[in-house]
PDB file of C-alpha atoms (C1' of nucleotides) in Angstrom:
ATOM      1  CA  MET T1449     134.935  68.795 191.001  1.00  0.00           C
ATOM      2  CA  THR T1450     135.240  66.740 194.495  1.00  0.00           C
ATOM      3  CA  ILE T1451     133.243  67.773 197.462  1.00  0.00           C
ATOM      4  CA  ALA T1452     136.817  69.304 198.684  1.00  0.00           C
ATOM      5  CA  GLN T1453     137.469  71.521 195.350  1.00  0.00           C
ATOM      6  CA  VAL T1454     134.184  73.161 195.689  1.00  0.00           C
ATOM      7  CA  ALA T1455     134.658  73.761 199.394  1.00  0.00           C
ATOM      8  CA  GLN T1456     137.816  75.495 198.645  1.00  0.00           C
ATOM      9  CA  ARG T1457     136.198  77.233 196.013  1.00  0.00           C
ATOM     10  CA  THR T1458     133.686  78.691 197.366  1.00  0.00           C
ATOM     11  CA  GLY T1459     135.012  79.252 201.279  1.00  0.00           C
ATOM     12  CA  LEU T1460     132.048  76.843 202.862  1.00  0.00           C
ATOM     13  CA  THR T1461     133.299  73.582 204.395  1.00  0.00           C
ATOM     14  CA  ALA T1462     132.167  69.970 203.274  1.00  0.00           C
ATOM     15  CA  HIS T1463     129.803  69.989 205.768  1.00  0.00           C
ATOM     16  CA  THR T1464     128.313  72.868 205.371  1.00  0.00           C
ATOM     17  CA  LEU T1465     127.711  71.688 201.045  1.00  0.00           C
ATOM     18  CA  ARG T1466     126.185  68.389 202.381  1.00  0.00           C
ATOM     19  CA  TYR T1467     123.945  70.529 204.870  1.00  0.00           C
ATOM     20  CA  TYR T1468     123.103  73.030 202.143  1.00  0.00           C
ATOM     21  CA  GLU T1469     122.109  69.783 199.817  1.00  0.00           C
ATOM     22  CA  ARG T1470     120.170  68.380 202.612  1.00  0.00           C
ATOM     23  CA  ALA T1471     118.222  71.398 202.818  1.00  0.00           C
ATOM     24  CA  GLY T1472     116.972  71.518 199.479  1.00  0.00           C
ATOM     25  CA  LEU T1473     119.385  74.199 198.250  1.00  0.00           C
ATOM     26  CA  MET T1474     120.906  72.431 195.451  1.00  0.00           C
ATOM     27  CA  LEU T1475     119.415  72.330 191.728  1.00  0.00           C
ATOM     28  CA  GLU T1476     119.419  69.105 192.049  1.00  0.00           C
ATOM     29  CA  PRO T1477     121.612  66.317 194.070  1.00  0.00           C
ATOM     30  CA  PRO T1478     125.470  66.422 192.549  1.00  0.00           C
ATOM     31  CA  PRO T1479     125.439  62.864 190.496  1.00  0.00           C
ATOM     32  CA  ARG T1480     127.725  60.398 192.120  1.00  0.00           C
ATOM     33  CA  GLY T1481     130.837  58.667 190.913  1.00  0.00           C
ATOM     34  CA  ASP T1482     131.955  55.061 191.176  1.00  0.00           C
ATOM     35  CA  ASN T1483     132.873  55.137 194.412  1.00  0.00           C
ATOM     36  CA  GLY T1484     129.840  57.038 195.801  1.00  0.00           C
ATOM     37  CA  HIS T1485     131.060  60.044 196.142  1.00  0.00           C
ATOM     38  CA  ARG T1486     129.931  63.767 194.916  1.00  0.00           C
ATOM     39  CA  ARG T1487     131.129  64.717 191.741  1.00  0.00           C
ATOM     40  CA  TYR T1488     129.742  68.761 191.602  1.00  0.00           C
ATOM     41  CA  THR T1489     129.556  70.152 187.877  1.00  0.00           C
ATOM     42  CA  GLU T1490     130.723  73.989 187.016  1.00  0.00           C
ATOM     43  CA  ARG T1491     127.163  74.739 187.067  1.00  0.00           C
ATOM     44  CA  ASP T1492     126.675  73.456 190.784  1.00  0.00           C
ATOM     45  CA  ALA T1493     129.944  75.327 191.322  1.00  0.00           C
ATOM     46  CA  ASP T1494     128.045  78.251 190.121  1.00  0.00           C
ATOM     47  CA  TRP T1495     124.941  77.762 191.773  1.00  0.00           C
ATOM     48  CA  ILE T1496     126.546  77.544 195.614  1.00  0.00           C
ATOM     49  CA  ALA T1497     128.246  80.540 194.586  1.00  0.00           C
ATOM     50  CA  LEU T1498     125.592  82.555 193.950  1.00  0.00           C
ATOM     51  CA  LEU T1499     123.916  81.035 197.116  1.00  0.00           C
ATOM     52  CA  THR T1500     127.046  82.401 199.230  1.00  0.00           C
ATOM     53  CA  ARG T1501     126.425  85.662 198.176  1.00  0.00           C
ATOM     54  CA  LEU T1502     122.529  85.667 198.927  1.00  0.00           C
ATOM     55  CA  ARG T1503     123.973  83.788 202.716  1.00  0.00           C
ATOM     56  CA  ALA T1504     126.166  86.477 203.312  1.00  0.00           C
ATOM     57  CA  SER T1505     123.754  89.432 202.166  1.00  0.00           C
ATOM     58  CA  GLY T1506     121.408  87.782 204.930  1.00  0.00           C
ATOM     59  CA  MET T1507     118.981  85.290 203.099  1.00  0.00           C
ATOM     60  CA  SER T1508     118.232  82.493 205.077  1.00  0.00           C
ATOM     61  CA  ILE T1509     118.155  79.260 204.465  1.00  0.00           C
ATOM     62  CA  ALA T1510     114.382  79.229 204.597  1.00  0.00           C
ATOM     63  CA  ALA T1511     114.640  82.027 201.597  1.00  0.00           C
ATOM     64  CA  MET T1512     117.063  80.427 199.593  1.00  0.00           C
ATOM     65  CA  ARG T1513     115.406  76.785 199.447  1.00  0.00           C
ATOM     66  CA  ARG T1514     112.026  79.030 198.011  1.00  0.00           C
ATOM     67  CA  TYR T1515     114.443  80.231 195.640  1.00  0.00           C
ATOM     68  CA  ALA T1516     115.976  76.921 194.926  1.00  0.00           C
ATOM     69  CA  GLU T1517     112.664  74.952 194.355  1.00  0.00           C
ATOM     70  CA  LEU T1518     111.766  77.946 191.683  1.00  0.00           C
ATOM     71  CA  ALA T1519     114.463  77.710 190.113  1.00  0.00           C
ATOM     72  CA  ARG T1520     114.103  73.773 189.534  1.00  0.00           C
ATOM     73  CA  ARG T1521     110.637  74.465 188.364  1.00  0.00           C
ATOM     74  CA  GLY T1522     112.022  75.843 185.351  1.00  0.00           C
ATOM     75  CA  GLN T1523     111.516  79.076 183.132  1.00  0.00           C
ATOM     76  CA  GLY T1524     107.901  79.206 184.130  1.00  0.00           C
ATOM     77  CA  THR T1525     108.908  80.666 187.171  1.00  0.00           C
ATOM     78  CA  TYR T1526     111.171  84.020 186.529  1.00  0.00           C
ATOM     79  CA  ALA T1527     108.837  86.213 187.913  1.00  0.00           C
ATOM     80  CA  ALA T1528     108.798  84.591 191.053  1.00  0.00           C
ATOM     81  CA  ARG T1529     112.219  84.585 191.479  1.00  0.00           C
ATOM     82  CA  LYS T1530     113.069  88.296 189.787  1.00  0.00           C
ATOM     83  CA  GLU T1531     109.899  88.975 193.137  1.00  0.00           C
ATOM     84  CA  LEU T1532     111.717  87.003 195.479  1.00  0.00           C
ATOM     85  CA  LEU T1533     115.138  88.955 194.765  1.00  0.00           C
ATOM     86  CA  GLU T1534     113.785  92.337 194.716  1.00  0.00           C
ATOM     87  CA  ALA T1535     112.117  91.966 197.928  1.00  0.00           C
ATOM     88  CA  HIS T1536     115.550  90.460 199.164  1.00  0.00           C
ATOM     89  CA  ARG T1537     117.250  93.654 197.792  1.00  0.00           C
ATOM     90  CA  ALA T1538     114.813  95.485 199.571  1.00  0.00           C
ATOM     91  CA  GLU T1539     115.779  94.206 203.094  1.00  0.00           C
ATOM     92  CA  VAL T1540     119.543  94.928 202.295  1.00  0.00           C
ATOM     93  CA  ILE T1541     118.946  97.912 201.764  1.00  0.00           C
ATOM     94  CA  ALA T1542     116.645  99.006 204.382  1.00  0.00           C
ATOM     95  CA  LYS T1543     119.558  96.763 206.449  1.00  0.00           C
ATOM     96  CA  ILE T1544     122.285  99.165 205.055  1.00  0.00           C
ATOM     97  CA  GLU T1545     120.242 101.686 206.163  1.00  0.00           C
ATOM     98  CA  GLN T1546     120.353 100.840 209.107  1.00  0.00           C
ATOM     99  CA  LEU T1547     123.587 100.218 209.728  1.00  0.00           C
ATOM    100  CA  ARG T1548     124.894 103.531 208.612  1.00  0.00           C
ATOM    101  CA  SER T1549     122.304 105.201 211.370  1.00  0.00           C
ATOM    102  CA  ASP T1550     123.612 102.990 214.016  1.00  0.00           C
ATOM    103  CA  LEU T1551     127.107 104.087 212.726  1.00  0.00           C
ATOM    104  CA  GLU T1552     126.369 107.760 213.565  1.00  0.00           C
ATOM    105  CA  THR T1553     125.615 106.938 217.255  1.00  0.00           C
ATOM    106  CA  VAL T1554     128.723 104.906 217.047  1.00  0.00           C
ATOM    107  CA  ASP T1555     130.987 107.636 215.930  1.00  0.00           C
ATOM    108  CA  TYR T1556     129.056 110.097 218.043  1.00  0.00           C
ATOM    109  CA  LYS T1557     130.215 108.026 221.257  1.00  0.00           C
ATOM    110  CA  ILE T1558     133.813 107.444 219.672  1.00  0.00           C
ATOM    111  CA  ASP T1559     133.936 111.469 219.039  1.00  0.00           C
ATOM    112  CA  LEU T1560     133.030 111.816 222.647  1.00  0.00           C
ATOM    113  CA  TYR T1561     135.689 109.382 223.954  1.00  0.00           C
ATOM    114  CA  ARG T1562     138.201 111.237 221.856  1.00  0.00           C
ATOM    115  CA  ARG T1563     137.281 114.480 223.720  1.00  0.00           C
ATOM    116  CA  ARG T1564     137.197 113.367 227.187  1.00  0.00           C
ATOM    117  CA  ILE T1565     140.707 111.750 226.488  1.00  0.00           C
ATOM    118  CA  ARG T1566     141.813 115.144 225.560  1.00  0.00           C
ATOM    119  CA  GLY T1567     140.481 115.985 228.534  1.00  0.00           C
ATOM    120  CA  GLU T1568     137.758 119.155 227.198  1.00  0.00           C
ATOM    121  CA  GLU T1569     135.160 117.439 229.378  1.00  0.00           C
TER     122      GLU T1569
ATOM    123  CA  MET V1387     109.991 103.504 235.197  1.00  0.00           C
ATOM    124  CA  THR V1388     109.272 100.212 235.434  1.00  0.00           C
ATOM    125  CA  ILE V1389     110.309  97.421 233.098  1.00  0.00           C
ATOM    126  CA  ALA V1390     107.458  97.957 230.834  1.00  0.00           C
ATOM    127  CA  GLN V1391     107.656 101.654 230.380  1.00  0.00           C
ATOM    128  CA  VAL V1392     111.453 100.775 229.401  1.00  0.00           C
ATOM    129  CA  ALA V1393     110.195  97.921 227.653  1.00  0.00           C
ATOM    130  CA  GLN V1394     107.685 100.162 225.583  1.00  0.00           C
ATOM    131  CA  ARG V1395     110.433 103.328 225.027  1.00  0.00           C
ATOM    132  CA  THR V1396     113.180 100.565 223.704  1.00  0.00           C
ATOM    133  CA  GLY V1397     111.682  98.246 221.856  1.00  0.00           C
ATOM    134  CA  LEU V1398     112.726  95.302 224.005  1.00  0.00           C
ATOM    135  CA  THR V1399     110.693  92.442 225.726  1.00  0.00           C
ATOM    136  CA  ALA V1400     110.409  92.691 229.687  1.00  0.00           C
ATOM    137  CA  HIS V1401     111.977  89.091 229.202  1.00  0.00           C
ATOM    138  CA  THR V1402     114.921  90.794 227.407  1.00  0.00           C
ATOM    139  CA  LEU V1403     115.543  93.347 229.655  1.00  0.00           C
ATOM    140  CA  ARG V1404     115.935  90.642 232.384  1.00  0.00           C
ATOM    141  CA  TYR V1405     118.117  88.831 230.132  1.00  0.00           C
ATOM    142  CA  TYR V1406     120.174  91.702 229.297  1.00  0.00           C
ATOM    143  CA  GLU V1407     120.946  92.463 233.173  1.00  0.00           C
ATOM    144  CA  ARG V1408     121.675  89.048 233.669  1.00  0.00           C
ATOM    145  CA  ALA V1409     124.284  88.959 230.897  1.00  0.00           C
ATOM    146  CA  GLY V1410     125.895  91.545 232.473  1.00  0.00           C
ATOM    147  CA  LEU V1411     125.037  94.481 230.032  1.00  0.00           C
ATOM    148  CA  MET V1412     123.965  96.973 232.811  1.00  0.00           C
ATOM    149  CA  LEU V1413     125.916  99.749 234.353  1.00  0.00           C
ATOM    150  CA  GLU V1414     124.583  98.499 238.221  1.00  0.00           C
ATOM    151  CA  PRO V1415     121.464  96.445 238.380  1.00  0.00           C
ATOM    152  CA  PRO V1416     118.351  98.596 238.724  1.00  0.00           C
ATOM    153  CA  PRO V1417     117.687  99.375 242.437  1.00  0.00           C
ATOM    154  CA  ARG V1418     114.318  97.735 243.353  1.00  0.00           C
ATOM    155  CA  GLY V1419     110.967  99.487 245.172  1.00  0.00           C
ATOM    156  CA  ASP V1420     109.418  98.165 247.400  1.00  0.00           C
ATOM    157  CA  ASN V1421     107.628  95.486 245.835  1.00  0.00           C
ATOM    158  CA  GLY V1422     110.626  94.213 244.268  1.00  0.00           C
ATOM    159  CA  HIS V1423     109.971  95.635 241.021  1.00  0.00           C
ATOM    160  CA  ARG V1424     113.103  97.129 239.296  1.00  0.00           C
ATOM    161  CA  ARG V1425     112.710 100.613 238.949  1.00  0.00           C
ATOM    162  CA  TYR V1426     114.982 102.203 236.212  1.00  0.00           C
ATOM    163  CA  THR V1427     116.137 105.540 235.906  1.00  0.00           C
ATOM    164  CA  GLU V1428     115.990 107.821 232.832  1.00  0.00           C
ATOM    165  CA  ARG V1429     120.121 106.922 232.972  1.00  0.00           C
ATOM    166  CA  ASP V1430     119.475 103.152 232.748  1.00  0.00           C
ATOM    167  CA  ALA V1431     116.810 103.529 229.602  1.00  0.00           C
ATOM    168  CA  ASP V1432     119.328 105.850 227.739  1.00  0.00           C
ATOM    169  CA  TRP V1433     122.278 102.895 228.150  1.00  0.00           C
ATOM    170  CA  ILE V1434     119.401 100.203 226.898  1.00  0.00           C
ATOM    171  CA  ALA V1435     119.063 102.283 224.113  1.00  0.00           C
ATOM    172  CA  LEU V1436     122.535 102.660 223.365  1.00  0.00           C
ATOM    173  CA  LEU V1437     122.893  99.015 223.821  1.00  0.00           C
ATOM    174  CA  THR V1438     120.345  98.761 220.990  1.00  0.00           C
ATOM    175  CA  ARG V1439     121.913 100.456 218.843  1.00  0.00           C
ATOM    176  CA  LEU V1440     125.045  98.743 219.118  1.00  0.00           C
ATOM    177  CA  ARG V1441     123.430  95.302 219.084  1.00  0.00           C
ATOM    178  CA  ALA V1442     121.459  96.064 215.997  1.00  0.00           C
ATOM    179  CA  SER V1443     124.717  97.252 214.633  1.00  0.00           C
ATOM    180  CA  GLY V1444     125.753  93.983 215.091  1.00  0.00           C
ATOM    181  CA  MET V1445     128.115  93.852 217.891  1.00  0.00           C
ATOM    182  CA  SER V1446     127.358  90.544 220.038  1.00  0.00           C
ATOM    183  CA  ILE V1447     126.378  90.330 223.580  1.00  0.00           C
ATOM    184  CA  ALA V1448     129.858  89.063 224.632  1.00  0.00           C
ATOM    185  CA  ALA V1449     131.467  92.618 223.513  1.00  0.00           C
ATOM    186  CA  MET V1450     128.486  94.466 224.507  1.00  0.00           C
ATOM    187  CA  ARG V1451     129.239  92.864 228.168  1.00  0.00           C
ATOM    188  CA  ARG V1452     132.800  93.774 227.519  1.00  0.00           C
ATOM    189  CA  TYR V1453     132.191  97.583 226.987  1.00  0.00           C
ATOM    190  CA  ALA V1454     129.883  97.763 230.248  1.00  0.00           C
ATOM    191  CA  GLU V1455     132.391  96.130 231.810  1.00  0.00           C
ATOM    192  CA  LEU V1456     134.852  99.002 230.945  1.00  0.00           C
ATOM    193  CA  ALA V1457     132.332 101.774 231.478  1.00  0.00           C
ATOM    194  CA  ARG V1458     131.434 100.403 235.237  1.00  0.00           C
ATOM    195  CA  ARG V1459     135.417 101.079 235.532  1.00  0.00           C
ATOM    196  CA  GLY V1460     135.260 104.779 235.513  1.00  0.00           C
ATOM    197  CA  GLN V1461     137.091 107.063 233.747  1.00  0.00           C
ATOM    198  CA  GLY V1462     140.261 105.338 233.633  1.00  0.00           C
ATOM    199  CA  THR V1463     138.947 103.622 230.569  1.00  0.00           C
ATOM    200  CA  TYR V1464     138.074 105.845 228.437  1.00  0.00           C
ATOM    201  CA  ALA V1465     140.656 104.800 226.075  1.00  0.00           C
ATOM    202  CA  ALA V1466     139.753 101.281 226.121  1.00  0.00           C
ATOM    203  CA  ARG V1467     136.090 102.116 225.415  1.00  0.00           C
ATOM    204  CA  LYS V1468     137.300 104.202 222.006  1.00  0.00           C
ATOM    205  CA  GLU V1469     139.569 101.331 220.794  1.00  0.00           C
ATOM    206  CA  LEU V1470     136.433  98.912 221.440  1.00  0.00           C
ATOM    207  CA  LEU V1471     134.141 101.249 219.511  1.00  0.00           C
ATOM    208  CA  GLU V1472     136.599 102.099 216.883  1.00  0.00           C
ATOM    209  CA  ALA V1473     136.994  98.191 215.986  1.00  0.00           C
ATOM    210  CA  HIS V1474     133.912  97.467 215.993  1.00  0.00           C
ATOM    211  CA  ARG V1475     133.079 100.368 213.504  1.00  0.00           C
ATOM    212  CA  ALA V1476     135.347  98.916 211.372  1.00  0.00           C
ATOM    213  CA  GLU V1477     133.386  95.782 211.327  1.00  0.00           C
ATOM    214  CA  VAL V1478     130.052  97.861 210.611  1.00  0.00           C
ATOM    215  CA  ILE V1479     131.633  99.724 208.014  1.00  0.00           C
ATOM    216  CA  ALA V1480     133.167  96.137 206.446  1.00  0.00           C
ATOM    217  CA  LYS V1481     129.857  94.996 206.585  1.00  0.00           C
ATOM    218  CA  ILE V1482     128.302  97.747 204.703  1.00  0.00           C
ATOM    219  CA  GLU V1483     130.601  96.962 201.572  1.00  0.00           C
ATOM    220  CA  GLN V1484     129.908  93.672 202.004  1.00  0.00           C
ATOM    221  CA  LEU V1485     126.269  94.122 201.980  1.00  0.00           C
ATOM    222  CA  ARG V1486     126.836  96.281 198.900  1.00  0.00           C
ATOM    223  CA  SER V1487     128.697  93.817 197.128  1.00  0.00           C
ATOM    224  CA  ASP V1488     126.292  91.194 197.671  1.00  0.00           C
ATOM    225  CA  LEU V1489     123.862  93.637 196.395  1.00  0.00           C
ATOM    226  CA  GLU V1490     125.282  94.009 192.981  1.00  0.00           C
ATOM    227  CA  THR V1491     124.904  90.262 192.204  1.00  0.00           C
ATOM    228  CA  VAL V1492     121.321  90.607 193.564  1.00  0.00           C
ATOM    229  CA  ASP V1493     120.801  93.491 190.875  1.00  0.00           C
ATOM    230  CA  TYR V1494     122.087  91.656 188.036  1.00  0.00           C
ATOM    231  CA  LYS V1495     120.470  88.779 188.928  1.00  0.00           C
ATOM    232  CA  ILE V1496     117.704  90.848 189.029  1.00  0.00           C
ATOM    233  CA  ASP V1497     117.898  92.158 185.643  1.00  0.00           C
ATOM    234  CA  LEU V1498     118.815  88.721 184.007  1.00  0.00           C
ATOM    235  CA  TYR V1499     115.174  87.548 184.959  1.00  0.00           C
ATOM    236  CA  ARG V1500     113.698  90.893 183.584  1.00  0.00           C
ATOM    237  CA  ARG V1501     115.232  90.338 180.205  1.00  0.00           C
ATOM    238  CA  ARG V1502     114.535  86.752 180.541  1.00  0.00           C
ATOM    239  CA  ILE V1503     110.676  88.053 181.369  1.00  0.00           C
ATOM    240  CA  ARG V1504     110.842  90.664 178.581  1.00  0.00           C
ATOM    241  CA  GLY V1505     111.680  87.291 176.180  1.00  0.00           C
ATOM    242  CA  GLU V1506     115.119  89.193 175.156  1.00  0.00           C
ATOM    243  CA  GLU V1507     116.960  85.200 175.985  1.00  0.00           C
TER     244      GLU V1507
ATOM    245  C1'  DA B1480     148.645  42.953 203.731  1.00  0.00           C
ATOM    246  C1'  DC B1481     148.422  47.729 205.779  1.00  0.00           C
ATOM    247  C1'  DT B1482     148.093  52.580 206.593  1.00  0.00           C
ATOM    248  C1'  DT B1483     146.421  56.562 204.946  1.00  0.00           C
ATOM    249  C1'  DG B1484     143.362  59.973 203.374  1.00  0.00           C
ATOM    250  C1'  DA B1485     139.102  61.223 201.103  1.00  0.00           C
ATOM    251  C1'  DC B1486     134.823  60.565 201.247  1.00  0.00           C
ATOM    252  C1'  DT B1487     130.153  58.593 202.768  1.00  0.00           C
ATOM    253  C1'  DT B1488     126.136  58.281 206.103  1.00  0.00           C
ATOM    254  C1'  DA B1489     122.731  59.457 210.219  1.00  0.00           C
ATOM    255  C1'  DG B1490     122.359  62.016 213.331  1.00  0.00           C
ATOM    256  C1'  DA B1491     123.928  64.775 217.871  1.00  0.00           C
ATOM    257  C1'  DG B1492     125.973  69.120 219.402  1.00  0.00           C
ATOM    258  C1'  DC B1493     126.405  73.604 219.720  1.00  0.00           C
ATOM    259  C1'  DG B1494     126.743  78.678 220.016  1.00  0.00           C
ATOM    260  C1'  DC B1495     123.547  82.757 220.185  1.00  0.00           C
ATOM    261  C1'  DG B1496     120.063  85.587 221.298  1.00  0.00           C
ATOM    262  C1'  DC B1497     116.602  85.661 222.813  1.00  0.00           C
ATOM    263  C1'  DT B1498     111.746  83.549 224.847  1.00  0.00           C
ATOM    264  C1'  DC B1499     109.079  81.308 227.174  1.00  0.00           C
ATOM    265  C1'  DC B1500     107.163  78.628 231.595  1.00  0.00           C
ATOM    266  C1'  DA B1501     105.752  77.247 236.484  1.00  0.00           C
ATOM    267  C1'  DA B1502     105.420  79.228 240.598  1.00  0.00           C
ATOM    268  C1'  DC B1503     105.123  83.013 243.042  1.00  0.00           C
ATOM    269  C1'  DT B1504     104.292  87.306 244.976  1.00  0.00           C
ATOM    270  C1'  DC B1505     102.147  91.727 245.870  1.00  0.00           C
ATOM    271  C1'  DC B1506      98.602  95.247 245.435  1.00  0.00           C
ATOM    272  C1'  DC B1507      94.589  97.234 243.483  1.00  0.00           C
ATOM    273  C1'  DA B1508      89.456  97.505 241.898  1.00  0.00           C
ATOM    274  C1'  DG B1509      84.913  95.723 242.536  1.00  0.00           C
TER     275       DG B1509
ATOM    276  C1'  DC N 346      87.341  88.097 249.792  1.00  0.00           C
ATOM    277  C1'  DT N 347      88.441  87.661 245.006  1.00  0.00           C
ATOM    278  C1'  DG N 348      89.831  88.644 240.674  1.00  0.00           C
ATOM    279  C1'  DG N 349      93.134  90.680 237.713  1.00  0.00           C
ATOM    280  C1'  DG N 350      97.401  92.415 236.230  1.00  0.00           C
ATOM    281  C1'  DA N 351     102.164  93.027 236.802  1.00  0.00           C
ATOM    282  C1'  DG N 352     105.968  91.807 238.558  1.00  0.00           C
ATOM    283  C1'  DT N 353     109.516  88.369 240.872  1.00  0.00           C
ATOM    284  C1'  DT N 354     112.563  84.478 240.420  1.00  0.00           C
ATOM    285  C1'  DG N 355     115.171  79.863 238.187  1.00  0.00           C
ATOM    286  C1'  DG N 356     115.596  77.291 234.349  1.00  0.00           C
ATOM    287  C1'  DA N 357     114.227  75.137 230.484  1.00  0.00           C
ATOM    288  C1'  DG N 358     112.786  75.526 225.186  1.00  0.00           C
ATOM    289  C1'  DC N 359     113.483  77.044 220.924  1.00  0.00           C
ATOM    290  C1'  DG N 360     115.295  78.393 215.857  1.00  0.00           C
ATOM    291  C1'  DC N 361     118.804  79.161 213.434  1.00  0.00           C
ATOM    292  C1'  DG N 362     122.514  77.579 210.803  1.00  0.00           C
ATOM    293  C1'  DC N 363     126.170  75.344 210.652  1.00  0.00           C
ATOM    294  C1'  DT N 364     129.603  71.531 213.213  1.00  0.00           C
ATOM    295  C1'  DC N 365     131.019  67.558 214.491  1.00  0.00           C
ATOM    296  C1'  DT N 366     131.061  62.762 215.618  1.00  0.00           C
ATOM    297  C1'  DA N 367     130.877  57.503 214.451  1.00  0.00           C
ATOM    298  C1'  DA N 368     131.113  54.165 212.078  1.00  0.00           C
ATOM    299  C1'  DG N 369     131.795  52.839 207.721  1.00  0.00           C
ATOM    300  C1'  DT N 370     133.488  51.829 202.627  1.00  0.00           C
ATOM    301  C1'  DC N 371     136.957  52.460 198.412  1.00  0.00           C
ATOM    302  C1'  DA N 372     141.364  53.695 196.528  1.00  0.00           C
ATOM    303  C1'  DA N 373     146.348  54.448 196.122  1.00  0.00           C
ATOM    304  C1'  DG N 374     150.625  53.440 197.678  1.00  0.00           C
ATOM    305  C1'  DT N 375     154.474  50.926 200.174  1.00  0.00           C
TER     306       DT N 375
END
DNA sequence: ACTTGACTTAGAGCGCGCTCCAACTCCCAG
DNA sequence: CTGGGAGTTGGAGCGCGCTCTAAGTCAAGT
């Protein structure tokens, strides 16, 4: 797969894919074709897809790099990887709770305006 | 109230409070005491508390400025303010949904590691 | 032979939201 | 009179995550 195809598939830009590689997020730098262009494997694409989910859920580039480093070190790091993801999981859940709580304030305010528009206050 | 007291109460720093003011987020610049120091009113503190909730739920500074501008223009802008908050509300809900969905991937991965650690794969 | 287009690199630039610095004023306690 | 502490200002700086630019290579199409 070319960089453009992976970009298409993952929703990232080619720029971002190169940036992620420089940032140490890949399991290994994708091999190059004769012309020096990156040739992504299916596994690369899957890995990047996972990265986009972690990213979308708020994981920092630095944390993803730590995760990638563990993954590169092989099977011995299952427990560490699990812990990293569990820590992230807790953060995501906390964030969801936070959002829900903030949403209540927004809802309250919306309702207030609704009543004011109807002339009740 | 002094800037330090408001900072204390809202969890923001004095730096950030001045920044918010410069950014046009206040209903009106807080009045000054004889020494030129800001004297926040109770209403200011409440407004800032609302800002922090909007901020925490992901509203941008620019959107908060638009909201503040509407609020400054008075009662005629209730509908516009309501619409702004409703748009934000939709974004927050979408974000919560996104997080929930990403969380599934994280959970799946965690479970995978759990099984690998137990030697099932 | 020439153009087009997809890729390569190193490195610069950007938007956001703070965060801090330097230099200053003011007031109060010792 | 001298610190120390809390505030003031304009403006610089920073960390993050991209995002883009410049200059180049290479392959295919006309």
